């Protein structure tokens, strides 16, 4: 097998990793670039021969999850090349694509042709066998991929963490299915610093519950697809109080609810906000999931004593998202802003734990990191293999 990281060896986002044999070519993720610190998003010119330029000859594209920096370019993939994403993840993404359809009709068409993947159900593509392994991430139904062909095994982690609600299952799962692989391709996002080290999703859940109990009116700003965070907010909402959102958010939560095994993700309290509810809201109180736009800003202005839980990456407030910054500013100026967040990515010690569990015989290739040179300092039990974008590595 050969591996080519077309993009992602020295940056976060814009991921695209090819794995090929003499008979089969697959791509894991085809992500869009992230904006720079000023908020500028340059035109994305990533071209991969056989995928979005030249004669199509890829056999499949596998998406680890629905974040744009991992699947934002899929509309450029010809219809003849199948694209796969987790079954529940594809339904969540379809809600987003339908909302953006007027602005991005090609994105909706791409979302509608995605083929579903099920965790632990192997898929054969040419002479490559792919087993999707469930991963804990801030995207629902995220996957790692175990790739087998020509007597070799590769584990591609995608984005993951061990400090989420389902993170404790990751190492036993890898011990059972992925130990003794030949190569590990692993994200290293948090080696760049600026992470929320030291707090788990469960610890964050407790802090959210304290805030909601202490405040009658609570707005919560988080990603509309961060299902763990939304579940924490809804389950922390006391009996008698409303848990509110708009119709778009409810559609996403309904897509999750239909396939949720745990009661924690059933979202029984969800109510769509309407002005007809104002009297009851003022009397009983509420928790409202919001996004940084003028519609929610108008609602928030009616509750000057409400608090805002900001549960997103801090970098969005440094100029990259003016709408978000404008929404947050009144709460920050009045001292009613509470920053409660934890990363969707693995802590450095968890990168080591995964590597120690998988024990890749040939080494680990860092991706999705601005500081891949930090990998050897983790004390890994295997060599670090540094690649440049577009370099061919033969396994």
mmCIF file of C-alpha atoms in Angstrom:
data_model
loop_
_atom_site.group_PDB
_atom_site.id
_atom_site.type_symbol
_atom_site.label_atom_id
_atom_site.label_comp_id
_atom_site.label_asym_id
_atom_site.label_seq_id
_atom_site.Cartn_x
_atom_site.Cartn_y
_atom_site.Cartn_z
ATOM 1 C CA UNK A 1 0.000 0.000 0.000
ATOM 2 C CA UNK A 2 0.954 3.612 -0.525
ATOM 3 C CA UNK A 3 -0.128 6.647 1.499
ATOM 4 C CA UNK A 4 -0.281 10.230 0.248
ATOM 5 C CA UNK A 5 -1.362 13.023 2.578
ATOM 6 C CA UNK A 6 -2.451 15.471 -0.091
ATOM 7 C CA UNK A 7 -3.048 18.114 2.569
ATOM 8 C CA UNK A 8 -2.771 18.144 6.351
ATOM 9 C CA UNK A 9 0.813 17.233 7.250
ATOM 10 C CA UNK A 10 1.515 20.697 8.697
ATOM 11 C CA UNK A 11 -1.876 22.310 9.213
ATOM 12 C CA UNK A 12 -5.197 21.890 10.960
ATOM 13 C CA UNK A 13 -8.130 21.379 8.606
ATOM 14 C CA UNK A 14 -8.373 20.901 4.872
ATOM 15 C CA UNK A 15 -7.637 17.210 5.317
ATOM 16 C CA UNK A 16 -7.210 14.729 2.453
ATOM 17 C CA UNK A 17 -5.347 11.406 2.781
ATOM 18 C CA UNK A 18 -5.086 8.878 -0.036
ATOM 19 C CA UNK A 19 -4.473 5.170 0.530
ATOM 20 C CA UNK A 20 -3.927 3.071 -2.587
ATOM 21 C CA UNK A 21 -2.914 -0.324 -3.841
ATOM 22 C CA UNK A 22 -2.051 -1.338 -7.380
ATOM 23 C CA UNK A 23 -5.789 -1.913 -7.962
ATOM 24 C CA UNK A 24 -7.699 0.491 -5.679
ATOM 25 C CA UNK A 25 -7.612 4.161 -4.634
ATOM 26 C CA UNK A 26 -9.548 5.556 -1.674
ATOM 27 C CA UNK A 27 -9.454 8.991 -0.076
ATOM 28 C CA UNK A 28 -10.123 9.666 3.596
ATOM 29 C CA UNK A 29 -11.674 13.132 4.010
ATOM 30 C CA UNK A 30 -11.779 15.941 1.472
ATOM 31 C CA UNK A 31 -11.890 19.019 3.657
ATOM 32 C CA UNK A 32 -11.994 22.745 3.048
ATOM 33 C CA UNK A 33 -9.380 25.138 4.411
ATOM 34 C CA UNK A 34 -10.080 26.902 7.706
ATOM 35 C CA UNK A 35 -9.994 30.738 7.830
ATOM 36 C CA UNK A 36 -6.848 32.433 9.085
ATOM 37 C CA UNK A 37 -6.667 34.521 12.275
ATOM 38 C CA UNK A 38 -8.132 37.579 10.526
ATOM 39 C CA UNK A 39 -11.121 35.589 9.308
ATOM 40 C CA UNK A 40 -9.895 35.532 5.711
ATOM 41 C CA UNK A 41 -10.744 32.355 3.818
ATOM 42 C CA UNK A 42 -8.639 32.045 0.654
ATOM 43 C CA UNK A 43 -9.917 30.241 -2.465
ATOM 44 C CA UNK A 44 -9.409 26.493 -2.088
ATOM 45 C CA UNK A 45 -7.393 25.109 -4.988
ATOM 46 C CA UNK A 46 -6.623 21.585 -3.767
ATOM 47 C CA UNK A 47 -6.655 19.406 -6.880
ATOM 48 C CA UNK A 48 -6.162 15.644 -6.776
ATOM 49 C CA UNK A 49 -5.747 13.872 -10.069
ATOM 50 C CA UNK A 50 -8.471 11.299 -10.562
ATOM 51 C CA UNK A 51 -10.734 12.946 -7.987
ATOM 52 C CA UNK A 52 -11.584 16.545 -8.874
ATOM 53 C CA UNK A 53 -9.302 16.921 -11.875
ATOM 54 C CA UNK A 54 -8.509 14.604 -14.786
ATOM 55 C CA UNK A 55 -10.327 11.349 -15.507
ATOM 56 C CA UNK A 56 -12.105 10.042 -12.355
ATOM 57 C CA UNK A 57 -10.355 6.929 -11.039
ATOM 58 C CA UNK A 58 -10.859 6.903 -7.275
ATOM 59 C CA UNK A 59 -12.922 4.008 -5.981
ATOM 60 C CA UNK A 60 -14.377 5.785 -2.937
ATOM 61 C CA UNK A 61 -14.107 8.733 -0.567
ATOM 62 C CA UNK A 62 -14.572 7.975 3.139
ATOM 63 C CA UNK A 63 -15.459 10.821 5.501
ATOM 64 C CA UNK A 64 -14.523 10.573 9.169
ATOM 65 C CA UNK A 65 -17.173 13.146 10.198
ATOM 66 C CA UNK A 66 -19.233 16.091 8.969
ATOM 67 C CA UNK A 67 -17.103 19.100 9.940
ATOM 68 C CA UNK A 68 -16.317 21.293 6.941
ATOM 69 C CA UNK A 69 -12.555 20.994 7.318
ATOM 70 C CA UNK A 70 -12.988 17.257 6.660
ATOM 71 C CA UNK A 71 -15.757 17.183 4.048
ATOM 72 C CA UNK A 72 -16.181 20.745 2.790
ATOM 73 C CA UNK A 73 -15.058 19.970 -0.781
ATOM 74 C CA UNK A 74 -17.236 16.942 -1.521
ATOM 75 C CA UNK A 75 -19.375 18.891 -4.022
ATOM 76 C CA UNK A 76 -16.302 18.840 -6.306
ATOM 77 C CA UNK A 77 -16.276 15.035 -6.432
ATOM 78 C CA UNK A 78 -17.817 13.515 -9.600
ATOM 79 C CA UNK A 79 -21.026 11.531 -9.150
ATOM 80 C CA UNK A 80 -19.251 8.397 -10.388
ATOM 81 C CA UNK A 81 -17.119 8.248 -7.209
ATOM 82 C CA UNK A 82 -19.066 7.050 -4.146
ATOM 83 C CA UNK A 83 -18.802 9.093 -0.942
ATOM 84 C CA UNK A 84 -19.372 7.469 2.473
ATOM 85 C CA UNK A 85 -20.198 8.938 5.890
ATOM 86 C CA UNK A 86 -21.634 7.481 9.106
ATOM 87 C CA UNK A 87 -25.371 6.810 8.824
ATOM 88 C CA UNK A 88 -26.449 9.177 11.611
ATOM 89 C CA UNK A 89 -23.771 11.709 10.681
ATOM 90 C CA UNK A 90 -25.068 11.845 7.109
ATOM 91 C CA UNK A 91 -28.585 12.637 8.354
ATOM 92 C CA UNK A 92 -27.271 15.448 10.552
ATOM 93 C CA UNK A 93 -25.255 16.827 7.649
ATOM 94 C CA UNK A 94 -28.269 16.650 5.374
ATOM 95 C CA UNK A 95 -30.157 18.974 7.742
ATOM 96 C CA UNK A 96 -27.350 21.501 7.407
ATOM 97 C CA UNK A 97 -27.202 21.113 3.619
ATOM 98 C CA UNK A 98 -30.948 21.644 3.303
ATOM 99 C CA UNK A 99 -30.695 24.840 5.348
ATOM 100 C CA UNK A 100 -27.915 26.114 3.064
ATOM 101 C CA UNK A 101 -29.566 24.919 -0.172
ATOM 102 C CA UNK A 102 -30.363 28.347 -1.588
ATOM 103 C CA UNK A 103 -26.812 29.529 -1.119
ATOM 104 C CA UNK A 104 -25.200 26.186 -1.960
ATOM 105 C CA UNK A 105 -27.403 23.937 -4.153
ATOM 106 C CA UNK A 106 -24.373 21.847 -5.144
ATOM 107 C CA UNK A 107 -23.711 21.132 -1.477
ATOM 108 C CA UNK A 108 -27.237 19.788 -1.050
ATOM 109 C CA UNK A 109 -26.879 17.574 -4.116
ATOM 110 C CA UNK A 110 -23.601 16.223 -2.723
ATOM 111 C CA UNK A 111 -25.188 15.561 0.676
ATOM 112 C CA UNK A 112 -28.092 13.684 -0.884
ATOM 113 C CA UNK A 113 -25.840 11.189 -2.664
ATOM 114 C CA UNK A 114 -23.754 10.265 0.406
ATOM 115 C CA UNK A 115 -23.793 6.539 1.134
ATOM 116 C CA UNK A 116 -24.210 5.540 4.802
ATOM 117 C CA UNK A 117 -21.608 3.711 6.877
ATOM 118 C CA UNK A 118 -22.356 1.715 10.004
ATOM 119 C CA UNK A 119 -19.806 1.370 12.794
ATOM 120 C CA UNK A 120 -18.181 -2.081 13.015
ATOM 121 C CA UNK A 121 -19.645 -3.183 9.688
ATOM 122 C CA UNK A 122 -16.744 -3.766 7.247
ATOM 123 C CA UNK A 123 -16.896 -2.436 3.707
ATOM 124 C CA UNK A 124 -14.934 -3.922 0.816
ATOM 125 C CA UNK A 125 -13.728 -1.486 -1.840
ATOM 126 C CA UNK A 126 -11.722 -3.224 -4.546
ATOM 127 C CA UNK A 127 -8.953 -5.063 -2.707
ATOM 128 C CA UNK A 128 -9.208 -2.830 0.379
ATOM 129 C CA UNK A 129 -11.236 -3.785 3.454
ATOM 130 C CA UNK A 130 -12.428 -0.848 5.570
ATOM 131 C CA UNK A 131 -13.804 -1.249 9.095
ATOM 132 C CA UNK A 132 -15.371 1.931 10.552
ATOM 133 C CA UNK A 133 -14.670 2.175 14.289
ATOM 134 C CA UNK A 134 -16.766 4.602 16.396
ATOM 135 C CA UNK A 135 -14.844 7.647 17.646
ATOM 136 C CA UNK A 136 -15.709 10.209 20.300
ATOM 137 C CA UNK A 137 -15.526 13.723 18.826
ATOM 138 C CA UNK A 138 -17.526 16.956 18.880
ATOM 139 C CA UNK A 139 -19.226 15.674 15.715
ATOM 140 C CA UNK A 140 -21.906 13.038 16.161
ATOM 141 C CA UNK A 141 -21.237 9.561 14.740
ATOM 142 C CA UNK A 142 -17.562 10.253 13.953
ATOM 143 C CA UNK A 143 -15.435 7.337 12.753
ATOM 144 C CA UNK A 144 -11.899 6.016 12.724
ATOM 145 C CA UNK A 145 -11.024 3.744 9.798
ATOM 146 C CA UNK A 146 -9.110 0.459 9.960
ATOM 147 C CA UNK A 147 -7.737 -0.176 6.468
ATOM 148 C CA UNK A 148 -6.561 -3.688 5.457
ATOM 149 C CA UNK A 149 -4.993 -4.791 2.178
ATOM 150 C CA UNK A 150 -1.978 -6.670 0.833
ATOM 151 C CA UNK A 151 -1.333 -8.171 4.278
ATOM 152 C CA UNK A 152 -0.984 -4.714 5.879
ATOM 153 C CA UNK A 153 -3.122 -2.711 8.318
ATOM 154 C CA UNK A 154 -3.465 1.049 8.719
ATOM 155 C CA UNK A 155 -5.490 2.909 11.349
ATOM 156 C CA UNK A 156 -6.611 6.430 10.435
ATOM 157 C CA UNK A 157 -7.963 8.116 13.568
ATOM 158 C CA UNK A 158 -9.708 11.134 12.055
ATOM 159 C CA UNK A 159 -10.484 13.624 14.829
ATOM 160 C CA UNK A 160 -11.053 12.049 18.241
ATOM 161 C CA UNK A 161 -10.802 12.520 21.993
ATOM 162 C CA UNK A 162 -10.822 10.327 25.088
ATOM 163 C CA UNK A 163 -12.408 12.853 27.483
ATOM 164 C CA UNK A 164 -15.914 12.772 25.959
ATOM 165 C CA UNK A 165 -18.891 10.749 27.147
ATOM 166 C CA UNK A 166 -17.965 7.806 24.893
ATOM 167 C CA UNK A 167 -14.201 8.248 25.055
ATOM 168 C CA UNK A 168 -13.641 5.538 27.654
ATOM 169 C CA UNK A 169 -14.660 2.926 25.088
ATOM 170 C CA UNK A 170 -11.963 3.939 22.590
ATOM 171 C CA UNK A 171 -8.865 2.224 24.003
ATOM 172 C CA UNK A 172 -10.571 -1.160 24.643
ATOM 173 C CA UNK A 173 -12.010 -0.995 21.125
ATOM 174 C CA UNK A 174 -8.597 -0.276 19.610
ATOM 175 C CA UNK A 175 -6.982 -2.987 21.745
ATOM 176 C CA UNK A 176 -9.442 -5.518 20.341
ATOM 177 C CA UNK A 177 -9.524 -4.496 16.680
ATOM 178 C CA UNK A 178 -6.492 -2.355 15.835
ATOM 179 C CA UNK A 179 -3.608 -3.502 18.042
ATOM 180 C CA UNK A 180 -0.584 -4.525 16.024
ATOM 181 C CA UNK A 181 -1.348 -2.436 12.956
ATOM 182 C CA UNK A 182 1.528 -1.544 10.664
ATOM 183 C CA UNK A 183 0.886 2.194 10.506
ATOM 184 C CA UNK A 184 -1.020 4.797 12.499
ATOM 185 C CA UNK A 185 -2.188 8.035 10.872
ATOM 186 C CA UNK A 186 -3.164 10.272 13.796
ATOM 187 C CA UNK A 187 -4.407 13.810 14.382
ATOM 188 C CA UNK A 188 -2.407 16.154 16.627
ATOM 189 C CA UNK A 189 -4.582 19.252 16.840
ATOM 190 C CA UNK A 190 -3.955 20.123 20.472
ATOM 191 C CA UNK A 191 -0.181 20.061 20.165
ATOM 192 C CA UNK A 192 -0.618 23.609 18.867
ATOM 193 C CA UNK A 193 -1.730 24.802 22.310
ATOM 194 C CA UNK A 194 -4.794 26.861 23.183
ATOM 195 C CA UNK A 195 -6.784 23.787 24.187
ATOM 196 C CA UNK A 196 -9.093 23.271 27.143
ATOM 197 C CA UNK A 197 -6.871 20.792 28.941
ATOM 198 C CA UNK A 198 -7.942 19.208 32.185
ATOM 199 C CA UNK A 199 -11.738 19.171 31.795
ATOM 200 C CA UNK A 200 -13.814 16.262 30.584
ATOM 201 C CA UNK A 201 -17.222 16.430 28.937
ATOM 202 C CA UNK A 202 -18.718 15.039 32.156
ATOM 203 C CA UNK A 203 -17.033 17.708 34.277
ATOM 204 C CA UNK A 204 -18.295 20.337 31.894
ATOM 205 C CA UNK A 205 -21.784 18.881 32.190
ATOM 206 C CA UNK A 206 -21.646 19.507 35.952
ATOM 207 C CA UNK A 207 -20.611 23.135 35.468
ATOM 208 C CA UNK A 208 -23.406 23.694 32.966
ATOM 209 C CA UNK A 209 -25.913 22.255 35.435
ATOM 210 C CA UNK A 210 -24.745 24.672 38.149
ATOM 211 C CA UNK A 211 -25.169 27.677 35.860
ATOM 212 C CA UNK A 212 -28.646 26.637 34.738
ATOM 213 C CA UNK A 213 -29.805 26.050 38.307
ATOM 214 C CA UNK A 214 -28.543 29.488 39.369
ATOM 215 C CA UNK A 215 -30.077 31.458 36.480
ATOM 216 C CA UNK A 216 -33.691 31.597 35.323
ATOM 217 C CA UNK A 217 -32.917 32.715 31.764
ATOM 218 C CA UNK A 218 -30.005 31.060 29.975
ATOM 219 C CA UNK A 219 -28.863 31.374 26.384
ATOM 220 C CA UNK A 220 -26.321 28.818 25.203
ATOM 221 C CA UNK A 221 -24.155 29.457 22.169
ATOM 222 C CA UNK A 222 -22.708 26.253 20.755
ATOM 223 C CA UNK A 223 -22.379 24.530 17.399
ATOM 224 C CA UNK A 224 -25.736 23.276 16.158
ATOM 225 C CA UNK A 225 -24.151 19.865 15.491
ATOM 226 C CA UNK A 226 -22.317 19.484 18.825
ATOM 227 C CA UNK A 227 -24.775 16.892 20.053
ATOM 228 C CA UNK A 228 -23.020 16.075 23.345
ATOM 229 C CA UNK A 229 -23.124 19.732 24.379
ATOM 230 C CA UNK A 230 -26.761 20.126 23.412
ATOM 231 C CA UNK A 231 -27.641 16.948 25.311
ATOM 232 C CA UNK A 232 -25.891 18.318 28.415
ATOM 233 C CA UNK A 233 -27.868 21.549 28.138
ATOM 234 C CA UNK A 234 -31.193 19.827 27.658
ATOM 235 C CA UNK A 235 -30.691 17.246 30.396
ATOM 236 C CA UNK A 236 -29.591 19.978 32.826
ATOM 237 C CA UNK A 237 -32.786 21.952 32.229
ATOM 238 C CA UNK A 238 -34.944 21.543 35.391
ATOM 239 C CA UNK A 239 -38.472 20.206 35.300
ATOM 240 C CA UNK A 240 -40.906 23.019 34.530
ATOM 241 C CA UNK A 241 -38.426 25.093 32.529
ATOM 242 C CA UNK A 242 -38.331 25.230 28.747
ATOM 243 C CA UNK A 243 -35.510 23.964 26.565
ATOM 244 C CA UNK A 244 -35.795 26.052 23.399
ATOM 245 C CA UNK A 245 -34.331 26.172 19.914
ATOM 246 C CA UNK A 246 -35.395 27.044 16.361
ATOM 247 C CA UNK A 247 -36.796 24.663 13.737
ATOM 248 C CA UNK A 248 -33.394 24.045 12.149
ATOM 249 C CA UNK A 249 -31.876 22.957 15.449
ATOM 250 C CA UNK A 250 -34.875 20.798 16.209
ATOM 251 C CA UNK A 251 -34.522 19.031 12.846
ATOM 252 C CA UNK A 252 -30.927 18.123 13.737
ATOM 253 C CA UNK A 253 -31.924 16.868 17.189
ATOM 254 C CA UNK A 254 -34.749 14.849 15.646
ATOM 255 C CA UNK A 255 -32.266 13.182 13.266
ATOM 256 C CA UNK A 256 -30.178 12.188 16.287
ATOM 257 C CA UNK A 257 -33.164 11.112 18.369
ATOM 258 C CA UNK A 258 -34.354 8.646 15.708
ATOM 259 C CA UNK A 259 -31.159 6.599 15.981
ATOM 260 C CA UNK A 260 -30.148 7.252 19.585
ATOM 261 C CA UNK A 261 -29.715 4.180 21.756
ATOM 262 C CA UNK A 262 -29.230 6.069 25.026
ATOM 263 C CA UNK A 263 -32.081 8.021 26.610
ATOM 264 C CA UNK A 264 -29.566 10.815 27.140
ATOM 265 C CA UNK A 265 -29.889 11.717 23.452
ATOM 266 C CA UNK A 266 -33.681 11.480 23.108
ATOM 267 C CA UNK A 267 -34.252 15.252 23.612
ATOM 268 C CA UNK A 268 -37.810 14.959 24.968
ATOM 269 C CA UNK A 269 -37.983 18.576 26.237
ATOM 270 C CA UNK A 270 -37.203 20.373 22.982
ATOM 271 C CA UNK A 271 -39.623 23.204 22.134
ATOM 272 C CA UNK A 272 -39.407 25.530 19.142
ATOM 273 C CA UNK A 273 -39.345 29.170 20.242
ATOM 274 C CA UNK A 274 -42.326 31.332 19.316
ATOM 275 C CA UNK A 275 -43.560 34.740 20.496
ATOM 276 C CA UNK A 276 -46.749 33.064 21.681
ATOM 277 C CA UNK A 277 -44.665 31.495 24.460
ATOM 278 C CA UNK A 278 -43.285 34.759 25.872
ATOM 279 C CA UNK A 279 -45.585 34.923 28.903
ATOM 280 C CA UNK A 280 -44.800 31.331 29.913
ATOM 281 C CA UNK A 281 -41.080 31.793 29.276
ATOM 282 C CA UNK A 282 -40.866 34.803 31.582
ATOM 283 C CA UNK A 283 -42.795 32.992 34.274
ATOM 284 C CA UNK A 284 -41.104 29.586 34.123
ATOM 285 C CA UNK A 285 -37.653 30.362 32.704
ATOM 286 C CA UNK A 286 -35.743 28.651 29.927
ATOM 287 C CA UNK A 287 -32.531 27.398 28.393
ATOM 288 C CA UNK A 288 -32.250 28.376 24.716
ATOM 289 C CA UNK A 289 -29.748 26.974 22.230
ATOM 290 C CA UNK A 290 -28.758 29.895 20.003
ATOM 291 C CA UNK A 291 -26.429 30.829 17.158
ATOM 292 C CA UNK A 292 -24.710 34.127 16.567
ATOM 293 C CA UNK A 293 -27.192 35.886 14.282
ATOM 294 C CA UNK A 294 -29.569 38.863 14.332
ATOM 295 C CA UNK A 295 -32.662 36.726 14.942
ATOM 296 C CA UNK A 296 -31.333 35.351 18.210
ATOM 297 C CA UNK A 297 -29.811 38.736 19.128
ATOM 298 C CA UNK A 298 -33.295 40.276 19.014
ATOM 299 C CA UNK A 299 -34.636 37.591 21.334
ATOM 300 C CA UNK A 300 -31.697 37.943 23.735
ATOM 301 C CA UNK A 301 -32.184 41.716 23.936
ATOM 302 C CA UNK A 302 -35.575 41.108 25.582
ATOM 303 C CA UNK A 303 -33.876 39.430 28.562
ATOM 304 C CA UNK A 304 -31.267 41.858 29.934
ATOM 305 C CA UNK A 305 -30.797 39.723 33.052
ATOM 306 C CA UNK A 306 -30.131 36.507 31.120
ATOM 307 C CA UNK A 307 -26.695 34.867 31.035
ATOM 308 C CA UNK A 308 -24.916 33.450 28.016
ATOM 309 C CA UNK A 309 -23.029 30.172 28.103
ATOM 310 C CA UNK A 310 -20.400 30.412 25.375
ATOM 311 C CA UNK A 311 -19.452 26.841 24.483
ATOM 312 C CA UNK A 312 -17.318 27.088 21.362
ATOM 313 C CA UNK A 313 -13.693 27.533 20.426
ATOM 314 C CA UNK A 314 -12.339 30.856 21.724
ATOM 315 C CA UNK A 315 -10.664 31.536 18.372
ATOM 316 C CA UNK A 316 -14.031 32.356 16.813
ATOM 317 C CA UNK A 317 -14.119 35.544 18.892
ATOM 318 C CA UNK A 318 -10.785 36.911 17.636
ATOM 319 C CA UNK A 319 -12.220 38.423 14.458
ATOM 320 C CA UNK A 320 -12.846 35.294 12.410
ATOM 321 C CA UNK A 321 -16.603 35.464 12.982
ATOM 322 C CA UNK A 322 -17.924 39.045 13.341
ATOM 323 C CA UNK A 323 -21.547 37.913 13.787
ATOM 324 C CA UNK A 324 -20.541 35.689 16.682
ATOM 325 C CA UNK A 325 -18.464 38.439 18.283
ATOM 326 C CA UNK A 326 -21.316 40.953 17.958
ATOM 327 C CA UNK A 327 -23.748 38.530 19.589
ATOM 328 C CA UNK A 328 -21.423 37.806 22.516
ATOM 329 C CA UNK A 329 -20.315 41.425 23.177
ATOM 330 C CA UNK A 330 -23.377 42.662 25.158
ATOM 331 C CA UNK A 331 -23.107 39.702 27.520
ATOM 332 C CA UNK A 332 -19.354 40.183 27.937
ATOM 333 C CA UNK A 333 -19.738 43.932 28.564
ATOM 334 C CA UNK A 334 -22.332 43.353 31.299
ATOM 335 C CA UNK A 335 -20.495 40.471 32.978
ATOM 336 C CA UNK A 336 -23.137 37.923 31.993
ATOM 337 C CA UNK A 337 -20.861 35.785 29.808
ATOM 338 C CA UNK A 338 -19.770 32.341 31.007
ATOM 339 C CA UNK A 339 -17.171 30.436 28.984
ATOM 340 C CA UNK A 340 -17.856 26.726 29.391
ATOM 341 C CA UNK A 341 -16.231 24.550 26.764
ATOM 342 C CA UNK A 342 -13.981 21.578 26.225
ATOM 343 C CA UNK A 343 -12.096 20.476 23.144
ATOM 344 C CA UNK A 344 -13.276 17.965 20.593
ATOM 345 C CA UNK A 345 -9.681 16.799 20.137
ATOM 346 C CA UNK A 346 -7.351 14.464 22.009
ATOM 347 C CA UNK A 347 -5.024 15.782 24.705
ATOM 348 C CA UNK A 348 -1.299 15.031 24.168
ATOM 349 C CA UNK A 349 -1.339 12.276 26.778
ATOM 350 C CA UNK A 350 -4.263 10.658 24.959
ATOM 351 C CA UNK A 351 -2.354 10.646 21.680
ATOM 352 C CA UNK A 352 0.306 8.636 23.494
ATOM 353 C CA UNK A 353 -2.314 6.311 25.000
ATOM 354 C CA UNK A 354 -3.721 5.505 21.557
ATOM 355 C CA UNK A 355 -0.262 4.940 20.128
ATOM 356 C CA UNK A 356 0.682 2.701 23.061
ATOM 357 C CA UNK A 357 -2.495 0.681 22.490
ATOM 358 C CA UNK A 358 -2.227 0.319 18.723
ATOM 359 C CA UNK A 359 1.566 -0.262 18.735
ATOM 360 C CA UNK A 360 2.081 0.495 15.032
ATOM 361 C CA UNK A 361 5.026 -1.555 13.785
ATOM 362 C CA UNK A 362 6.359 0.973 11.268
ATOM 363 C CA UNK A 363 5.390 4.238 12.928
ATOM 364 C CA UNK A 364 2.901 7.080 13.225
ATOM 365 C CA UNK A 365 2.227 9.760 10.607
ATOM 366 C CA UNK A 366 1.027 13.035 12.178
ATOM 367 C CA UNK A 367 -1.746 14.945 10.411
ATOM 368 C CA UNK A 368 -4.161 17.741 11.321
ATOM 369 C CA UNK A 369 -1.488 19.535 13.354
ATOM 370 C CA UNK A 370 0.457 22.767 13.096
ATOM 371 C CA UNK A 371 3.217 21.251 15.205
ATOM 372 C CA UNK A 372 3.823 17.667 14.068
ATOM 373 C CA UNK A 373 7.410 18.019 15.312
ATOM 374 C CA UNK A 374 5.997 17.716 18.859
ATOM 375 C CA UNK A 375 5.052 14.055 18.324
ATOM 376 C CA UNK A 376 8.446 12.554 19.294
ATOM 377 C CA UNK A 377 8.301 14.478 22.577
ATOM 378 C CA UNK A 378 5.213 12.509 23.588
ATOM 379 C CA UNK A 379 7.386 9.486 24.351
ATOM 380 C CA UNK A 380 5.738 7.251 21.776
ATOM 381 C CA UNK A 381 6.654 3.579 21.458
ATOM 382 C CA UNK A 382 7.152 3.889 17.701
ATOM 383 C CA UNK A 383 8.954 6.178 15.228
ATOM 384 C CA UNK A 384 7.318 9.368 13.973
ATOM 385 C CA UNK A 385 7.189 9.520 10.187
ATOM 386 C CA UNK A 386 7.190 13.111 8.949
ATOM 387 C CA UNK A 387 5.707 13.637 5.507
ATOM 388 C CA UNK A 388 5.117 16.680 3.363
ATOM 389 C CA UNK A 389 1.887 17.279 1.502
ATOM 390 C CA UNK A 390 1.804 15.185 -1.671
ATOM 391 C CA UNK A 391 4.706 12.895 -0.695
ATOM 392 C CA UNK A 392 4.266 9.191 -1.444
ATOM 393 C CA UNK A 393 4.967 6.812 1.459
ATOM 394 C CA UNK A 394 5.208 3.105 0.660
ATOM 395 C CA UNK A 395 4.143 0.699 3.370
#
